[in-house]
Short mmCIF file of C-alpha atoms in Angstrom, two decimals:
data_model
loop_
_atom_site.label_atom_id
_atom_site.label_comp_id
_atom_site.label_asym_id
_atom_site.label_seq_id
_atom_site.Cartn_x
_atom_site.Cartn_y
_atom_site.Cartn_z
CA UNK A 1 -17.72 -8.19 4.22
CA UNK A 2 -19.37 -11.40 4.48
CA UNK A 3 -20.05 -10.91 8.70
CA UNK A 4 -21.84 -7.42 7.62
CA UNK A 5 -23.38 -7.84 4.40
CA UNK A 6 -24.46 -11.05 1.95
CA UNK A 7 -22.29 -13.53 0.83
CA UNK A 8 -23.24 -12.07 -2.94
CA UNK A 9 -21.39 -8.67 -1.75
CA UNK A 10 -18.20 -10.56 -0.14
CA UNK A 11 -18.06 -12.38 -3.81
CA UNK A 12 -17.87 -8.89 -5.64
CA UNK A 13 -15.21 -7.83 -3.16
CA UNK A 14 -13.38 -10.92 -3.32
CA UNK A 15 -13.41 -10.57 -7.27
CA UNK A 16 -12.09 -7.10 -6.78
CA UNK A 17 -9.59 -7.73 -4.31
CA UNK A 18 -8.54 -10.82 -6.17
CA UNK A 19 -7.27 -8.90 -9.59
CA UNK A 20 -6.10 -5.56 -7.70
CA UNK A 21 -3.87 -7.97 -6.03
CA UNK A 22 -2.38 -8.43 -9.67
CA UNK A 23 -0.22 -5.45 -8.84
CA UNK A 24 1.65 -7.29 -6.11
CA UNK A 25 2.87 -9.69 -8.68
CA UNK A 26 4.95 -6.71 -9.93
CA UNK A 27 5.68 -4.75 -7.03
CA UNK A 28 7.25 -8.00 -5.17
CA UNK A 29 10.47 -7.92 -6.89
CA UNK A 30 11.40 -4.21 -6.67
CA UNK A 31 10.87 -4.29 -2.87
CA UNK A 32 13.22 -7.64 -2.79
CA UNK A 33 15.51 -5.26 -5.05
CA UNK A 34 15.81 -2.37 -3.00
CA UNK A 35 16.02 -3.85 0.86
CA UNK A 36 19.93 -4.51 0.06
CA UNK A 37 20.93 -0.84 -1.34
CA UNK A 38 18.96 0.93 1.43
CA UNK A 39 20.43 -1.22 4.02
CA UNK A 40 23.69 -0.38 2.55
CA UNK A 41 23.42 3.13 2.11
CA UNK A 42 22.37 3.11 6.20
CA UNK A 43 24.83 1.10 6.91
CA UNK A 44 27.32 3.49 5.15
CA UNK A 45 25.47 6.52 6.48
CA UNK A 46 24.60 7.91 3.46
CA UNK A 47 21.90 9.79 3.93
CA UNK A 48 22.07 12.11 1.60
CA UNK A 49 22.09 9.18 -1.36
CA UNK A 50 19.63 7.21 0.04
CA UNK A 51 17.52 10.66 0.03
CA UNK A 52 18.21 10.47 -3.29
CA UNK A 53 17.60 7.12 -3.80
CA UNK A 54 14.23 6.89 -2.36
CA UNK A 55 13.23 9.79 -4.68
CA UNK A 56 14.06 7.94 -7.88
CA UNK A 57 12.97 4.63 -6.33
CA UNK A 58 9.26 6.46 -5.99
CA UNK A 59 9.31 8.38 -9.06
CA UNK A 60 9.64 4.97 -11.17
CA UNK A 61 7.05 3.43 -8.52
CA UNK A 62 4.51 6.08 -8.94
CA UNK A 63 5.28 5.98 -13.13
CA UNK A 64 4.83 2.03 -12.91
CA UNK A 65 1.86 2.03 -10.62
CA UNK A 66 -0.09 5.03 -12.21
CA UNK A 67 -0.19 3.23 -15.68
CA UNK A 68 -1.13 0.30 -13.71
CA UNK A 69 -3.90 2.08 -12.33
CA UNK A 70 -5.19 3.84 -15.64
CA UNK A 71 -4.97 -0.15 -17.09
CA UNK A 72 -7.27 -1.12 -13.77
CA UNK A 73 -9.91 2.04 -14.64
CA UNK A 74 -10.21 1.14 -18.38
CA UNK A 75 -10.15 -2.79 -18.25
CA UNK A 76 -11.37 -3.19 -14.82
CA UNK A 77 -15.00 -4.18 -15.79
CA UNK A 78 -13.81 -6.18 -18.34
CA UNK A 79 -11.20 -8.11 -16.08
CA UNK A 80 -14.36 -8.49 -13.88
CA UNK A 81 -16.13 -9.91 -16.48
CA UNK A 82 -13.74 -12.65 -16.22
CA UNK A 83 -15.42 -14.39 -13.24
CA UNK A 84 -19.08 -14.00 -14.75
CA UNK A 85 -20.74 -11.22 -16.12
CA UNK A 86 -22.63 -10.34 -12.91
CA UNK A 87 -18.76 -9.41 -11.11
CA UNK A 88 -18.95 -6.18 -13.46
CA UNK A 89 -21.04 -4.77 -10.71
CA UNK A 90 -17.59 -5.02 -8.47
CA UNK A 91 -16.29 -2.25 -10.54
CA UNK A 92 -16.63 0.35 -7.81
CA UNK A 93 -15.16 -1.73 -5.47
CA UNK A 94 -12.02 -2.22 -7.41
CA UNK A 95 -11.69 1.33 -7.82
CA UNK A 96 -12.13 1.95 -3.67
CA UNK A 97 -9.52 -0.65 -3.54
CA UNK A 98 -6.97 0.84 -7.02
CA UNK A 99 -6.45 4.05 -4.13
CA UNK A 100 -4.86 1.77 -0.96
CA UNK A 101 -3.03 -0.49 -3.27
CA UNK A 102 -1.23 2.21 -5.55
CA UNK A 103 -0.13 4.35 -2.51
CA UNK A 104 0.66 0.92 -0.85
CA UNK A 105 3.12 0.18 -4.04
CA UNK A 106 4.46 3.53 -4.41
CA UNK A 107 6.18 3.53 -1.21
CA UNK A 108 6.97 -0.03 -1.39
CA UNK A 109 9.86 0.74 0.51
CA UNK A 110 8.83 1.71 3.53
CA UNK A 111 9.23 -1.20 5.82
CA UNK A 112 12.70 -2.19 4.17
CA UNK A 113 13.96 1.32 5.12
CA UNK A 114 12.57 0.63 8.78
CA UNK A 115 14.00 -2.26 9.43
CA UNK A 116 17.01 -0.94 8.23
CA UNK A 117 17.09 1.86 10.40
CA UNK A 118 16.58 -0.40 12.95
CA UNK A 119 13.18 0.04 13.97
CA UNK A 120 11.37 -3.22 13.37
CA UNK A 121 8.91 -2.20 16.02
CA UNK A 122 6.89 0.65 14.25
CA UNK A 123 5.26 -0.90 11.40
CA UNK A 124 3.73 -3.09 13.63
CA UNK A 125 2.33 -0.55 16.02
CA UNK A 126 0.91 1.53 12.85
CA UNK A 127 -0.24 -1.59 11.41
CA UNK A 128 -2.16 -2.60 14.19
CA UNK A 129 -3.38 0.72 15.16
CA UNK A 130 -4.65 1.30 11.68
CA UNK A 131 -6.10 -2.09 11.91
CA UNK A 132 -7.83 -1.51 15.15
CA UNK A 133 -8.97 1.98 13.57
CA UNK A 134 -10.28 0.35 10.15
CA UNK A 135 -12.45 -2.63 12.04
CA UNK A 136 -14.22 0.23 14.16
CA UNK A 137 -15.29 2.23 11.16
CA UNK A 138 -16.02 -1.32 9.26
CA UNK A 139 -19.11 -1.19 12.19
CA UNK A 140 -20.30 1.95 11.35
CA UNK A 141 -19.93 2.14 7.32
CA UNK A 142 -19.74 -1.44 5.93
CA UNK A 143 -23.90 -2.18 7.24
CA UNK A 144 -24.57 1.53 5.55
CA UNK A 145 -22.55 2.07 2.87
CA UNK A 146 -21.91 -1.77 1.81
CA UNK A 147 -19.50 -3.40 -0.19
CA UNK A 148 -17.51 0.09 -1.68
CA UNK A 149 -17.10 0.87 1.80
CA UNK A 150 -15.05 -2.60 2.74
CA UNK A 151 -12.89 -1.42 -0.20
CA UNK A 152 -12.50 2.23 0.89
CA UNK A 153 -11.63 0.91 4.32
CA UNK A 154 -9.05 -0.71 3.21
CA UNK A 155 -7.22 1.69 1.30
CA UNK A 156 -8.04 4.13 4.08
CA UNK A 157 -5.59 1.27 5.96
CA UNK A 158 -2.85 1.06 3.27
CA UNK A 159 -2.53 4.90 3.17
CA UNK A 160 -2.89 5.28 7.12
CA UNK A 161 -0.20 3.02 7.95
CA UNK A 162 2.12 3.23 4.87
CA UNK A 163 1.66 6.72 5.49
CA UNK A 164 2.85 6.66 9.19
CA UNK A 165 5.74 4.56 8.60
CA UNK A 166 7.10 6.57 5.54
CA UNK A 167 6.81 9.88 7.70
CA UNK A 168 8.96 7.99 10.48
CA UNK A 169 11.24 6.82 7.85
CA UNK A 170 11.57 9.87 6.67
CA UNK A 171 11.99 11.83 9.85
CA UNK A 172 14.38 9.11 11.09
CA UNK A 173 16.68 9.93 7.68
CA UNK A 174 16.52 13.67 8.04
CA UNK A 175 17.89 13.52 12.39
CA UNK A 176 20.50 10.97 11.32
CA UNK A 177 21.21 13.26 8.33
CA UNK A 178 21.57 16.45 10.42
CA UNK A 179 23.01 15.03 14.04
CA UNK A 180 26.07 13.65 11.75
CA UNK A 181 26.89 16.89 10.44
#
């Protein structure tokens, strides 16, 4: 933000970044949580539990991280407020960024379930690719859009790559699933 646009703009975005990060605080132990029963359930070719599992693991997630999200809409300008009245005008920003992270958190479990499945490989590849894809559009919509568009960027990242390595997850469970039948 700060390369395209004023060092007033990177503050907002830092502000906003700064207390949607808050939601990693509780997202951190449920991942550390769940590594050991998917890895166990893969180990013990279950894949019809660790179907299951995932489901429940994702409905509590996307409970959790909605109300989250509702207490980042309603307080958000407040929380703002925090670092000096001015920050308020971040608001939007933190809302670009709410989308990424709450996708990002509801399928927490998508690199445990990787590396588990043995494919350690893939989130990198759709991490960088999104990457590379997210730093191209940051040239053409961060200088015209500003600051909301650094925040929409990034979510566009979280749900680009989380999204790729879920569906590979996924489609990784459901040919194990059917070639052991």
């Amino acid at each position: 933000v700060g390369y395209f646009l004023t060092s007033e703009a990177a503050g907002y975005y830092k502000a906003a970044y700064g207390i949607i990060s808050l939601l990693s605080v509780s997202a951190n132990p449920f991942i550390l949580t769940t590594y050991p029963e998917i890895n166990k359930m893969i180990t013990q070719k279950a894949w019809p539990r660790l179907k299951e599992f995932l489901k429940k693991i994702t409905s509590i997630a996307t409970a959790y991280n909605l109300v989250l999200a509702a207490g980042f809409v309603i307080f958000g300008k407040w929380l703002l407020s925090f670092s000096g009245e001015q920050y308020v005008a971040a608001y939007p920003v933190l809302l670009a960024l709410l989308v990424g992270f709450t996708f990002n958190y509801i399928l927490f479990w998508n690199r445990p379930l990787l590396l588990s499945l043995g494919l350690p490989e893939f989130p990198v590849y759709a991490t960088l690719i999104a990457g590379l894809l997210k730093l191209a559009f940051a040239f053409l919509l961060i200088p015209r859009y500003g600051v909301v568009a650094a925040g929409a960027l990034l979510s566009f990242y979280y749900i680009a790559s989380v999204g790729a390595m879920v569906l590979r997850g996924l489609k990784e469970i459901q040919s194990k699933g059917t070639a052991e039948r």
